[in-house]
Short mmCIF file of C-alpha atoms in Angstrom, two decimals:
data_model
loop_
_atom_site.label_atom_id
_atom_site.label_comp_id
_atom_site.label_asym_id
_atom_site.label_seq_id
_atom_site.Cartn_x
_atom_site.Cartn_y
_atom_site.Cartn_z
CA MET A 4 -41.90 130.75 -142.51
CA ASN A 5 -42.83 128.05 -145.00
CA HIS A 6 -41.78 128.37 -148.61
CA LEU A 7 -42.55 126.39 -151.74
CA LEU A 8 -39.45 124.40 -152.68
CA PRO A 9 -38.46 122.90 -156.04
CA ILE A 10 -39.77 119.37 -156.53
CA PRO A 11 -37.03 116.77 -157.00
CA LEU A 12 -37.05 114.31 -159.87
CA THR A 13 -37.07 110.56 -159.33
CA THR A 14 -34.75 109.60 -162.18
CA PHE A 15 -32.58 107.17 -160.23
CA VAL A 16 -35.36 105.25 -158.53
CA SER A 17 -37.51 105.05 -161.67
CA GLU A 18 -34.77 103.56 -163.84
CA LEU A 19 -33.02 101.15 -161.47
CA PRO A 20 -34.31 98.15 -159.49
CA ALA A 21 -35.48 98.74 -155.92
CA ASP A 22 -35.20 96.59 -152.83
CA PRO A 23 -38.73 95.08 -152.52
CA ASP A 24 -38.42 94.88 -148.73
CA GLY A 25 -39.38 98.28 -147.34
CA SER A 26 -38.17 97.61 -143.82
CA ASN A 27 -35.25 99.58 -142.43
CA SER A 28 -33.35 96.57 -141.12
CA CYS A 29 -29.78 95.53 -141.85
CA ARG A 30 -29.67 92.53 -144.17
CA SER A 31 -28.21 91.23 -147.41
CA ILE A 32 -29.95 93.04 -150.27
CA GLU A 33 -29.67 91.46 -153.70
CA LYS A 34 -30.77 92.40 -157.21
CA ALA A 35 -31.42 95.98 -156.11
CA ALA A 36 -29.54 99.23 -156.63
CA TYR A 37 -31.13 100.92 -153.63
CA SER A 38 -33.51 100.63 -150.69
CA TRP A 39 -36.30 102.98 -149.70
CA VAL A 40 -35.55 104.76 -146.43
CA THR A 41 -36.78 107.86 -144.63
CA PRO A 42 -34.37 110.20 -142.80
CA CYS A 43 -34.67 110.36 -139.03
CA THR A 44 -36.34 113.39 -137.52
CA THR A 45 -33.99 115.57 -135.49
CA LYS A 46 -34.40 117.32 -132.16
CA ALA A 47 -33.43 120.68 -133.62
CA THR A 48 -32.38 122.33 -136.86
CA GLN A 49 -29.62 124.92 -136.91
CA ILE A 50 -27.97 125.66 -140.24
CA ILE A 51 -24.37 126.71 -139.58
CA CYS A 52 -23.27 127.10 -143.20
CA CYS A 53 -25.36 127.52 -146.33
CA ASN A 54 -23.77 127.63 -149.77
CA GLN A 55 -26.14 130.18 -151.27
CA VAL A 56 -24.54 130.20 -154.73
CA LEU A 57 -25.02 126.44 -155.03
CA ALA A 58 -28.48 126.67 -153.50
CA THR A 59 -29.54 129.27 -156.08
CA SER A 60 -28.33 127.06 -158.93
CA LEU A 61 -30.59 124.31 -157.56
CA GLY A 62 -33.61 126.61 -157.46
CA PHE A 63 -33.44 127.63 -153.79
CA ASP A 64 -33.28 131.43 -153.73
CA GLN A 65 -32.38 133.41 -150.62
CA GLN A 66 -35.98 133.54 -149.50
CA ALA A 67 -36.20 129.77 -149.81
CA THR A 68 -32.99 129.05 -147.89
CA LYS A 69 -34.26 131.14 -144.99
CA SER A 70 -37.51 129.19 -144.81
CA GLN A 71 -38.41 126.49 -142.33
CA ASN A 72 -39.18 124.14 -145.22
CA PHE A 73 -35.58 124.40 -146.45
CA ALA A 74 -34.20 123.84 -142.95
CA ASP A 75 -36.42 120.78 -142.66
CA LEU A 76 -35.30 119.54 -146.09
CA VAL A 77 -31.56 119.66 -145.38
CA SER A 78 -31.98 118.17 -141.90
CA GLY A 79 -34.17 115.29 -143.08
CA ASN A 80 -37.28 116.53 -141.28
CA LEU A 81 -39.35 117.44 -144.32
CA ARG A 82 -42.09 114.94 -145.06
CA ASP A 83 -43.10 115.58 -148.64
CA PRO A 84 -44.78 112.95 -150.85
CA ASN A 85 -42.73 114.27 -153.80
CA ILE A 86 -39.50 113.16 -152.13
CA LYS A 87 -38.72 109.49 -152.70
CA SER A 88 -35.70 109.06 -150.42
CA TYR A 89 -33.38 106.09 -150.73
CA ALA A 90 -30.01 104.63 -149.76
CA MET A 91 -27.76 103.12 -152.41
CA ASN A 92 -26.54 99.52 -152.46
CA TYR A 93 -22.89 98.84 -153.32
CA GLY A 94 -19.86 96.87 -152.21
CA GLY A 95 -16.15 97.43 -152.31
CA HIS A 96 -12.57 96.51 -151.59
CA GLN A 97 -11.42 97.99 -148.28
CA PHE A 98 -7.66 98.13 -147.72
CA GLY A 99 -7.23 95.64 -150.54
CA GLN A 100 -9.73 93.05 -149.28
CA TRP A 101 -13.18 92.38 -150.70
CA ALA A 102 -15.69 93.51 -148.05
CA GLY A 103 -18.92 92.42 -149.75
CA GLN A 104 -22.05 94.53 -149.37
CA LEU A 105 -21.47 97.99 -147.87
CA GLY A 106 -23.92 100.62 -149.14
CA ASP A 107 -25.03 104.02 -147.85
CA GLY A 108 -24.75 103.40 -144.14
CA ARG A 109 -25.57 106.98 -143.18
CA ALA A 110 -26.28 108.75 -146.45
CA ILE A 111 -29.84 109.21 -147.70
CA ASN A 112 -30.60 110.55 -151.17
CA LEU A 113 -33.55 112.88 -151.67
CA GLY A 114 -33.75 112.81 -155.47
CA GLN A 115 -32.46 114.69 -158.48
CA TYR A 116 -32.64 118.44 -159.08
CA GLN A 117 -32.05 120.23 -162.37
CA LEU A 118 -29.48 123.00 -162.34
CA LEU A 119 -31.11 126.24 -163.47
CA ASP A 120 -28.27 127.22 -165.83
CA SER A 121 -28.03 123.88 -167.62
CA GLN A 122 -29.81 120.64 -168.44
CA GLN A 123 -27.69 118.76 -165.92
CA HIS A 124 -29.35 116.95 -163.04
CA VAL A 125 -27.68 116.53 -159.66
CA THR A 126 -28.58 114.39 -156.66
CA LEU A 127 -29.16 115.91 -153.23
CA GLN A 128 -27.93 113.65 -150.46
CA LEU A 129 -27.97 113.97 -146.66
CA LYS A 130 -24.92 112.55 -144.88
CA GLY A 131 -25.62 111.67 -141.26
CA ALA A 132 -29.41 111.49 -141.57
CA GLY A 133 -29.92 108.22 -139.73
CA LYS A 134 -29.90 104.46 -140.07
CA THR A 135 -30.40 102.66 -143.35
CA PRO A 136 -30.49 98.96 -144.26
CA TYR A 137 -26.74 99.35 -144.91
CA SER A 138 -25.75 100.80 -141.53
CA ARG A 139 -24.59 97.43 -140.21
CA ARG A 140 -23.71 98.10 -136.55
CA GLY A 141 -23.71 101.90 -136.96
CA ASP A 142 -26.32 104.46 -135.99
CA GLY A 143 -26.34 106.34 -139.31
CA LYS A 144 -25.39 109.62 -137.64
CA ALA A 145 -22.39 111.88 -138.28
CA VAL A 146 -20.63 113.98 -135.68
CA LEU A 147 -19.95 117.69 -135.98
CA ARG A 148 -16.17 117.39 -136.42
CA SER A 149 -16.39 115.08 -139.44
CA SER A 150 -19.26 117.12 -140.91
CA ILE A 151 -17.26 120.34 -140.68
CA ARG A 152 -14.37 118.60 -142.41
CA GLU A 153 -16.66 117.31 -145.18
CA TYR A 154 -18.32 120.68 -145.77
CA LEU A 155 -15.11 122.69 -145.86
CA CYS A 156 -13.01 120.26 -147.87
CA SER A 157 -15.52 119.60 -150.62
CA GLU A 158 -15.88 123.35 -151.16
CA ALA A 159 -12.12 123.91 -150.91
CA MET A 160 -11.59 121.32 -153.64
CA TYR A 161 -14.27 122.90 -155.82
CA HIS A 162 -12.67 126.34 -155.63
CA LEU A 163 -9.25 124.82 -156.32
CA GLY A 164 -10.74 123.55 -159.58
CA ILE A 165 -10.67 119.87 -158.65
CA PRO A 166 -13.59 117.54 -159.50
CA THR A 167 -15.58 116.96 -156.30
CA THR A 168 -18.94 116.48 -154.72
CA ARG A 169 -20.31 119.80 -153.41
CA ALA A 170 -21.60 120.86 -150.01
CA LEU A 171 -24.92 122.71 -149.79
CA THR A 172 -25.43 123.03 -146.03
CA LEU A 173 -23.97 122.09 -142.67
CA THR A 174 -26.71 121.64 -140.08
CA LEU A 175 -26.69 120.89 -136.35
CA THR A 176 -29.34 118.40 -135.23
CA GLY A 177 -29.37 119.05 -131.47
CA GLU A 178 -28.42 115.43 -130.79
CA GLU A 179 -25.34 113.67 -129.44
CA VAL A 180 -23.83 110.25 -130.05
CA ILE A 181 -20.99 108.32 -128.45
CA ARG A 182 -17.81 108.01 -130.50
CA ASP A 183 -14.37 106.61 -129.75
CA LYS A 184 -12.45 108.84 -132.11
CA LEU A 185 -9.04 107.38 -131.28
CA TYR A 186 -10.24 103.78 -130.99
CA ASP A 187 -8.48 103.67 -127.61
CA GLY A 188 -11.43 102.89 -125.35
CA HIS A 189 -12.10 106.52 -124.38
CA ALA A 190 -15.50 107.03 -125.99
CA ALA A 191 -17.37 110.28 -125.36
CA TYR A 192 -20.51 112.09 -126.46
CA GLU A 193 -20.16 114.36 -129.48
CA PRO A 194 -22.67 116.70 -131.18
CA CYS A 195 -24.30 115.48 -134.40
CA ALA A 196 -24.60 117.30 -137.70
CA ILE A 197 -25.80 116.66 -141.25
CA VAL A 198 -24.09 117.71 -144.47
CA ALA A 199 -26.36 118.13 -147.48
CA ARG A 200 -24.13 117.33 -150.42
CA VAL A 201 -24.64 117.47 -154.15
CA SER A 202 -23.25 115.59 -157.15
CA PRO A 203 -24.32 114.57 -160.64
CA SER A 204 -23.85 111.00 -159.40
CA PHE A 205 -23.00 109.21 -156.17
CA LEU A 206 -22.38 105.91 -157.98
CA ARG A 207 -19.08 104.30 -157.00
CA PHE A 208 -16.84 101.57 -158.36
CA GLY A 209 -18.51 99.35 -155.80
CA SER A 210 -21.92 100.01 -157.37
CA LEU A 211 -20.81 97.77 -160.22
CA GLN A 212 -18.59 95.47 -158.21
CA LEU A 213 -21.35 94.22 -155.92
CA PRO A 214 -23.76 92.86 -158.54
CA ALA A 215 -20.82 91.47 -160.52
CA SER A 216 -19.55 89.62 -157.45
CA ARG A 217 -22.97 88.01 -157.08
CA GLY A 218 -23.31 87.05 -160.72
CA ASP A 219 -26.21 89.51 -161.04
CA ILE A 220 -25.49 90.57 -164.61
CA GLU A 221 -28.89 92.22 -165.06
CA THR A 222 -28.38 94.71 -162.22
CA LEU A 223 -24.76 95.23 -163.29
CA GLN A 224 -25.86 96.15 -166.81
CA GLN A 225 -28.78 98.31 -165.66
CA THR A 226 -26.51 100.28 -163.33
CA LEU A 227 -23.77 100.82 -165.88
CA ASP A 228 -26.26 101.73 -168.61
CA TYR A 229 -27.82 104.28 -166.25
CA CYS A 230 -24.39 105.78 -165.53
CA ILE A 231 -23.56 106.04 -169.23
CA ARG A 232 -26.90 107.52 -170.28
CA HIS A 233 -26.88 110.19 -167.58
CA ASP A 234 -23.20 110.95 -166.99
CA TYR A 235 -21.55 110.00 -170.30
CA ALA A 236 -24.39 110.83 -172.67
CA ALA A 237 -22.00 111.74 -175.50
CA LEU A 238 -20.98 108.08 -175.70
CA VAL A 239 -24.51 106.87 -176.44
CA PRO A 240 -24.93 106.31 -180.21
CA LYS A 241 -27.88 107.69 -182.14
CA SER A 242 -29.44 104.26 -182.13
CA GLY A 243 -29.59 104.44 -178.34
CA ILE A 244 -28.13 100.94 -178.09
CA ILE A 245 -25.35 100.57 -175.55
CA ASP A 246 -23.07 97.72 -176.57
CA LYS A 247 -19.59 96.40 -175.87
CA ASP A 248 -17.90 99.24 -177.74
CA VAL A 249 -19.74 101.81 -175.62
CA TYR A 250 -18.71 100.03 -172.42
CA LEU A 251 -15.08 100.09 -173.53
CA ALA A 252 -15.29 103.78 -174.47
CA TRP A 253 -16.82 104.45 -171.07
CA PHE A 254 -14.04 102.62 -169.24
CA GLU A 255 -11.45 104.54 -171.23
CA GLN A 256 -13.12 107.83 -170.30
CA LEU A 257 -13.26 106.87 -166.63
CA CYS A 258 -9.56 105.97 -166.65
CA LYS A 259 -8.80 109.42 -168.07
CA ARG A 260 -10.98 111.16 -165.50
CA THR A 261 -9.43 109.17 -162.66
CA ALA A 262 -5.88 109.91 -163.80
CA HIS A 263 -6.76 113.59 -164.03
CA LEU A 264 -8.27 113.53 -160.54
CA ILE A 265 -5.23 111.98 -158.88
CA VAL A 266 -2.87 114.37 -160.67
CA GLU A 267 -4.95 117.26 -159.34
CA TRP A 268 -4.68 115.88 -155.81
CA MET A 269 -0.91 115.71 -156.20
CA ARG A 270 -0.86 119.30 -157.47
CA VAL A 271 -2.28 120.73 -154.25
CA GLY A 272 -1.02 118.15 -151.76
CA PHE A 273 -4.30 116.39 -150.96
CA VAL A 274 -4.29 112.90 -149.44
CA HIS A 275 -7.68 111.15 -149.53
CA GLY A 276 -6.73 108.73 -146.79
CA VAL A 277 -9.10 105.86 -147.55
CA LEU A 278 -9.15 105.08 -151.26
CA ASN A 279 -11.28 101.96 -151.06
CA THR A 280 -13.21 101.08 -154.21
CA ASP A 281 -16.46 102.12 -152.51
CA ASN A 282 -14.92 105.60 -152.15
CA MET A 283 -14.09 105.94 -155.86
CA SER A 284 -16.59 107.80 -158.03
CA LEU A 285 -17.84 106.47 -161.38
CA ILE A 286 -17.69 110.03 -162.74
CA GLY A 287 -14.17 110.80 -161.53
CA GLU A 288 -15.01 113.11 -158.64
CA THR A 289 -13.48 113.30 -155.18
CA ILE A 290 -16.03 111.66 -152.92
CA ASP A 291 -16.31 110.80 -149.20
CA TYR A 292 -14.14 113.13 -147.15
CA GLY A 293 -13.17 110.98 -144.18
CA PRO A 294 -9.64 110.80 -142.70
CA TYR A 295 -8.17 113.02 -145.41
CA GLY A 296 -5.28 115.40 -144.94
CA TRP A 297 -3.28 118.10 -146.71
CA ILE A 298 0.47 117.96 -147.07
CA ASP A 299 2.32 120.43 -144.86
CA ASN A 300 5.94 119.33 -145.14
CA PHE A 301 6.38 117.50 -148.44
CA ASP A 302 6.35 113.77 -147.74
CA LEU A 303 5.32 111.19 -150.33
CA ASP A 304 5.02 108.57 -147.57
CA TRP A 305 2.61 110.52 -145.37
CA THR A 306 -0.89 109.25 -144.66
CA PRO A 307 -3.35 111.00 -142.33
CA ASN A 308 -5.34 107.83 -141.60
CA THR A 309 -4.35 106.16 -138.31
CA SER A 310 -5.92 102.91 -139.57
CA ASP A 311 -3.36 102.93 -142.39
CA ALA A 312 -0.36 104.06 -140.34
CA SER A 313 1.48 100.73 -140.39
CA GLU A 314 0.93 99.78 -144.03
CA GLY A 315 0.69 103.21 -145.63
CA ARG A 316 -1.42 101.78 -148.43
CA TYR A 317 -3.11 105.10 -149.12
CA ARG A 318 -0.11 107.37 -148.57
CA PHE A 319 0.34 110.54 -150.62
CA GLY A 320 2.80 109.18 -153.16
CA GLN A 321 0.92 105.93 -153.78
CA GLN A 322 -2.46 107.37 -154.73
CA ALA A 323 -1.88 106.96 -158.47
CA TYR A 324 -1.00 103.29 -158.03
CA ILE A 325 -4.02 102.66 -155.79
CA ALA A 326 -6.31 104.31 -158.33
CA GLN A 327 -4.91 101.97 -160.97
CA TRP A 328 -5.42 98.97 -158.66
CA ASN A 329 -9.01 100.05 -158.12
CA LEU A 330 -9.56 100.45 -161.86
CA PHE A 331 -8.31 96.89 -162.33
CA GLN A 332 -10.97 95.66 -159.88
CA LEU A 333 -13.57 97.66 -161.81
CA ALA A 334 -12.40 96.14 -165.11
CA ASN A 335 -12.94 92.70 -163.60
CA ALA A 336 -16.45 93.73 -162.57
CA ILE A 337 -17.54 94.87 -166.04
CA TYR A 338 -15.82 92.00 -167.87
CA PRO A 339 -19.09 89.96 -168.10
CA LEU A 340 -20.57 92.75 -170.24
CA ILE A 341 -17.64 92.64 -172.67
CA ASN A 342 -16.36 89.05 -172.51
CA GLU A 343 -13.00 90.05 -173.97
CA ALA A 344 -9.99 90.62 -171.78
CA GLU A 345 -7.64 92.15 -174.35
CA PRO A 346 -9.45 95.47 -175.04
CA LEU A 347 -9.96 96.05 -171.32
CA GLN A 348 -6.33 95.20 -170.67
CA ASN A 349 -5.17 97.61 -173.38
CA ILE A 350 -7.12 100.48 -171.84
CA PHE A 351 -5.95 99.57 -168.36
CA ASN A 352 -2.31 99.30 -169.44
CA HIS A 353 -2.49 102.81 -170.92
CA TYR A 354 -3.34 104.30 -167.52
CA ASN A 355 0.29 104.55 -166.38
CA HIS A 356 1.32 106.42 -169.53
CA LEU A 357 -1.75 108.64 -169.28
CA TYR A 358 -1.04 109.49 -165.65
CA ASN A 359 2.63 110.23 -166.28
CA VAL A 360 1.82 112.57 -169.18
CA LYS A 361 -0.75 114.43 -167.07
CA TRP A 362 1.61 114.52 -164.08
CA LEU A 363 4.46 116.05 -166.10
CA LYS A 364 2.13 118.64 -167.60
CA MET A 365 0.93 119.53 -164.09
CA MET A 366 4.45 119.80 -162.70
CA ARG A 367 5.56 122.00 -165.58
CA GLU A 368 2.66 124.31 -164.82
CA LYS A 369 3.60 124.40 -161.13
CA LEU A 370 7.13 125.41 -162.13
CA GLY A 371 6.02 127.99 -164.70
CA ILE A 372 7.49 125.95 -167.54
CA VAL A 373 5.14 127.03 -170.29
CA LYS A 374 5.57 125.27 -173.61
CA ASN A 375 7.50 127.14 -176.26
CA THR A 376 5.99 126.25 -179.63
CA ASN A 377 9.38 126.68 -181.28
CA ILE A 378 10.89 123.76 -179.35
CA ASN A 379 10.22 120.07 -179.95
CA ASP A 380 8.62 118.99 -176.69
CA SER A 381 9.76 115.38 -177.00
CA THR A 382 13.39 116.44 -176.60
CA LEU A 383 12.64 117.97 -173.20
CA ILE A 384 10.40 115.30 -171.68
CA LYS A 385 13.15 113.25 -170.07
CA SER A 386 15.08 116.25 -168.74
CA ASP A 387 11.89 117.85 -167.40
CA GLN A 388 10.90 114.60 -165.69
CA GLU A 389 14.32 114.49 -164.03
CA LEU A 390 14.04 118.14 -163.01
CA CYS A 391 10.65 117.51 -161.36
CA LYS A 392 11.63 114.24 -159.68
CA ASP A 393 14.84 115.79 -158.36
CA LEU A 394 12.78 118.64 -156.90
CA GLU A 395 10.59 116.16 -155.05
CA THR A 396 13.72 114.50 -153.68
CA LEU A 397 14.98 117.90 -152.58
CA LEU A 398 11.71 118.83 -150.90
CA SER A 399 11.72 115.51 -149.06
CA ALA A 400 15.29 115.85 -147.87
CA ILE A 401 14.33 118.27 -145.10
CA ASN A 402 10.95 119.37 -143.74
CA THR A 403 9.81 121.82 -146.43
CA ASP A 404 6.31 123.24 -146.65
CA MET A 405 4.96 122.28 -150.06
CA THR A 406 2.44 125.10 -150.45
CA LEU A 407 4.77 127.87 -149.33
CA PHE A 408 7.68 126.56 -151.40
CA TYR A 409 5.93 126.84 -154.76
CA ARG A 410 4.55 130.29 -153.98
CA THR A 411 8.05 131.38 -152.87
CA LEU A 412 9.63 129.84 -155.95
CA ALA A 413 7.34 131.97 -158.11
CA ASP A 414 9.02 135.05 -156.57
CA TYR A 415 12.56 133.80 -157.16
CA PRO A 416 14.15 135.93 -159.93
CA MET A 417 15.19 134.04 -163.02
CA ARG A 418 18.55 135.83 -163.03
CA ALA A 419 19.25 135.59 -159.29
CA CYS A 420 22.50 133.99 -158.15
CA PRO A 421 21.72 130.64 -156.48
CA GLN A 422 25.35 130.25 -155.45
CA ASN A 423 24.88 132.95 -152.81
CA SER A 424 23.85 130.67 -149.94
CA GLN A 425 22.89 133.50 -147.59
CA GLN A 426 20.50 135.05 -150.10
CA LEU A 427 19.18 131.59 -150.97
CA GLN A 428 18.41 130.71 -147.37
CA ALA A 429 16.86 134.11 -146.73
CA HIS A 430 14.54 133.79 -149.72
CA PHE A 431 13.24 130.31 -148.86
CA SER A 432 13.56 130.42 -145.05
CA ASN A 433 9.81 130.68 -144.47
CA CYS A 434 9.34 127.31 -146.22
CA PHE A 435 11.52 125.34 -143.81
CA TYR A 436 10.16 123.85 -140.61
CA ASN A 437 13.52 123.37 -138.93
CA GLN A 438 16.22 125.88 -139.76
CA GLU A 439 18.87 123.57 -138.28
CA GLU A 440 18.21 121.16 -141.18
CA VAL A 441 19.19 123.86 -143.69
CA THR A 442 22.86 122.95 -143.88
CA GLU A 443 25.47 124.15 -146.35
CA SER A 444 25.20 120.77 -148.02
CA TYR A 445 21.47 121.17 -148.48
CA LEU A 446 21.81 124.73 -149.77
CA GLN A 447 24.37 123.46 -152.28
CA GLN A 448 21.85 120.89 -153.55
CA LEU A 449 19.14 123.54 -153.74
CA SER A 450 21.52 125.88 -155.58
CA GLU A 451 22.40 123.21 -158.15
CA TRP A 452 18.74 122.47 -158.77
CA LEU A 453 17.90 126.17 -159.16
CA ILE A 454 20.66 126.61 -161.73
CA ARG A 455 19.12 123.81 -163.82
CA TYR A 456 15.68 125.35 -163.30
CA GLN A 457 16.84 128.79 -164.44
CA LYS A 458 18.37 127.30 -167.59
CA ARG A 459 15.08 125.57 -168.35
CA LEU A 460 13.14 128.80 -167.83
CA LEU A 461 15.19 130.48 -170.56
CA LEU A 462 13.33 128.28 -173.06
CA THR A 463 9.87 129.49 -171.98
CA GLU A 464 10.12 133.09 -173.20
CA LEU A 465 8.40 134.36 -170.05
CA ASP A 466 9.70 137.17 -167.88
CA ASP A 467 9.56 136.92 -164.08
CA GLN A 468 6.22 138.67 -163.79
CA GLN A 469 4.57 136.48 -166.44
CA ARG A 470 5.97 133.34 -164.85
CA LYS A 471 4.66 134.35 -161.43
CA ILE A 472 1.17 134.87 -162.87
CA HIS A 473 1.25 131.38 -164.41
CA MET A 474 2.61 129.75 -161.27
CA ASP A 475 0.27 131.51 -158.84
CA ALA A 476 -2.68 130.35 -160.95
CA VAL A 477 -1.95 126.69 -160.18
CA ASN A 478 -0.13 126.86 -156.83
CA PRO A 479 -2.62 127.86 -154.13
CA CYS A 480 -1.82 130.52 -151.58
CA TYR A 481 -4.26 128.86 -149.19
CA ILE A 482 -5.07 125.22 -148.60
CA LEU A 483 -7.33 123.79 -145.94
CA ARG A 484 -4.53 123.22 -143.46
CA ASN A 485 -5.23 120.40 -141.04
CA PHE A 486 -4.45 122.36 -137.88
CA GLN A 487 -6.58 125.34 -138.92
CA VAL A 488 -9.58 123.07 -139.51
CA GLN A 489 -9.00 121.42 -136.14
CA GLU A 490 -8.96 124.82 -134.42
CA ALA A 491 -12.30 125.62 -136.09
CA ILE A 492 -13.73 122.26 -135.00
CA GLU A 493 -12.70 122.74 -131.38
CA SER A 494 -14.30 126.19 -131.31
CA ALA A 495 -17.46 124.87 -132.97
CA GLU A 496 -17.76 122.12 -130.38
CA GLN A 497 -17.94 124.92 -127.81
CA GLY A 498 -20.67 126.67 -129.77
CA ASP A 499 -18.49 129.21 -131.61
CA TYR A 500 -18.81 128.74 -135.39
CA SER A 501 -16.97 131.89 -136.42
CA LYS A 502 -13.76 130.10 -137.41
CA VAL A 503 -15.73 127.66 -139.58
CA LEU A 504 -17.37 130.58 -141.36
CA VAL A 505 -14.03 132.32 -141.87
CA LEU A 506 -12.52 129.20 -143.45
CA ALA A 507 -15.61 128.83 -145.63
CA GLU A 508 -14.93 132.32 -147.03
CA LEU A 509 -11.16 131.93 -147.27
CA ILE A 510 -11.33 128.84 -149.48
CA LYS A 511 -13.44 130.61 -152.10
CA SER A 512 -10.33 132.35 -153.50
CA PRO A 513 -7.43 129.98 -152.83
CA TYR A 514 -5.05 131.35 -155.47
CA ARG A 515 -5.43 135.05 -154.70
CA GLN A 516 -3.48 136.54 -151.81
CA GLN A 517 -6.01 138.20 -149.50
CA ALA A 518 -4.82 140.88 -147.06
CA GLU A 519 -7.62 140.12 -144.59
CA TYR A 520 -6.50 136.48 -144.39
CA GLN A 521 -2.75 137.02 -144.06
CA GLN A 522 -2.71 134.96 -140.85
CA PHE A 523 -3.55 131.86 -142.92
CA GLU A 524 -0.39 132.17 -145.03
CA MET A 525 1.63 130.12 -142.61
CA LYS A 526 3.10 126.69 -142.26
CA ARG A 527 1.92 124.19 -139.66
CA LEU A 528 2.57 125.35 -136.11
CA ASP A 529 4.78 123.23 -133.85
CA TRP A 530 1.97 122.27 -131.46
CA ALA A 531 0.05 120.66 -134.35
CA ARG A 532 2.81 118.34 -135.51
CA ASN A 533 1.60 115.31 -133.54
CA LYS A 534 -1.86 116.44 -132.46
CA PHE A 535 -4.88 114.30 -133.37
CA GLY A 536 -6.94 116.02 -136.03
CA CYS A 537 -3.88 117.87 -137.32
CA SER A 538 -1.39 115.15 -138.24
CA ALA A 539 -3.50 112.00 -137.85
CA LEU A 540 -7.18 111.11 -138.07
CA SER A 541 -9.31 108.03 -137.64
CA CYS A 542 -12.28 106.79 -139.62
CA SER A 543 -14.47 107.45 -136.56
CA SER A 544 -17.13 109.94 -137.57
#
């Protein structure tokens, strides 16, 4: 059944310079923010997941999402003269090295849609829709396993309250491509899929870095002005003139958003895995879900990305530093628009302080340490920092499940006796991966920390029930555990999508304990400790 679909806007392509060469061939593309490209047609169209709430906000009601036109739209098969599809041009630093031009190698944008409940416009993008002028040696396709991971994780992050791109649909294309997912010479055919994803902006740090690296100040300024006018409109003065002061205010805002984003990742135990500058959003969203992972046992040195295993550049505990490093590269890129190093440096130097303030606030919330207005906060900052850092040291000392620990801590009575080692071990036993590691020495350390914690709680004026409510509101009961996603992927590759659908429902209420999903309140199983897809992933997708 055909159905009339909303017509997308062409804001991006009408305000930014286009690649004059309309051919879909890989080449160096200069003085252009994008290239025109049409998605490949697919052999079949089977929508596995459809985010109806998001679809409705974009103007696609239930009748529309069941139509053939909608299926064709999200699979790249719809040929509509109103859709001006394009791939974006950008560069980036990858693993600390400038990589030059990169661009949307397998993402094709279909235009902007206005959200029905606001004046905000969002871009609809198809990931895995075929080759573009930026595909280099790739085929522009995405396999089912990486598409499932993208769909589920972006929605999990959204429902956790973390800034992120959204997923509209997950669609099978009926095609297969060869991938060497372990980079070990054992390539095999895998099914293809397309994720239709949505964001107010898919501009990245690299969108500004590339023209700056080429001395193309005109495209640099056009791109940044577009970002400010559409995504930071409050910064635009009444005169409409964007000058140096606006650029500096914008950079300051982006630093704040980026610090907030990384703190939020640390709150839930998310590791992006490949924080290159082309994977950093100019609006402070989580973008590009590749070899990401979620912390099971608390480990600041863990990285899920096999390509980063030796260096650990993008490991869990270094994400704040890497974000700062990336912001420094961005500051260098926009310098030609400001021509003053000192104000940029001042903003950049403030990032560390900003992050640390946000991090401490987050950790206090995780611990149920709610501010008492009768106490001077400055007198507690140092002691609270030590309390939080010492907890991280404690969690790292033995294999302790991060998610389960904080939920279990919320149930620990404020007036319990931590010195009773048997009761202590019994209360937290479900958090430990190896009971043999729980020695008397460790329990003594845990007891000493809990005594300090209980003393600190006396200053919050919350009873146990109130504290649990506060803590459970920021410490999720459910995260998208790596092994559970891998189980869903393996079933889906055999044609059974039920586990994917269950996870898609589970993640909608991550903070509320759900009786029907009790089986997901568990730590990583032993078989998943060293299994590919559960403890390590590659960039192959």
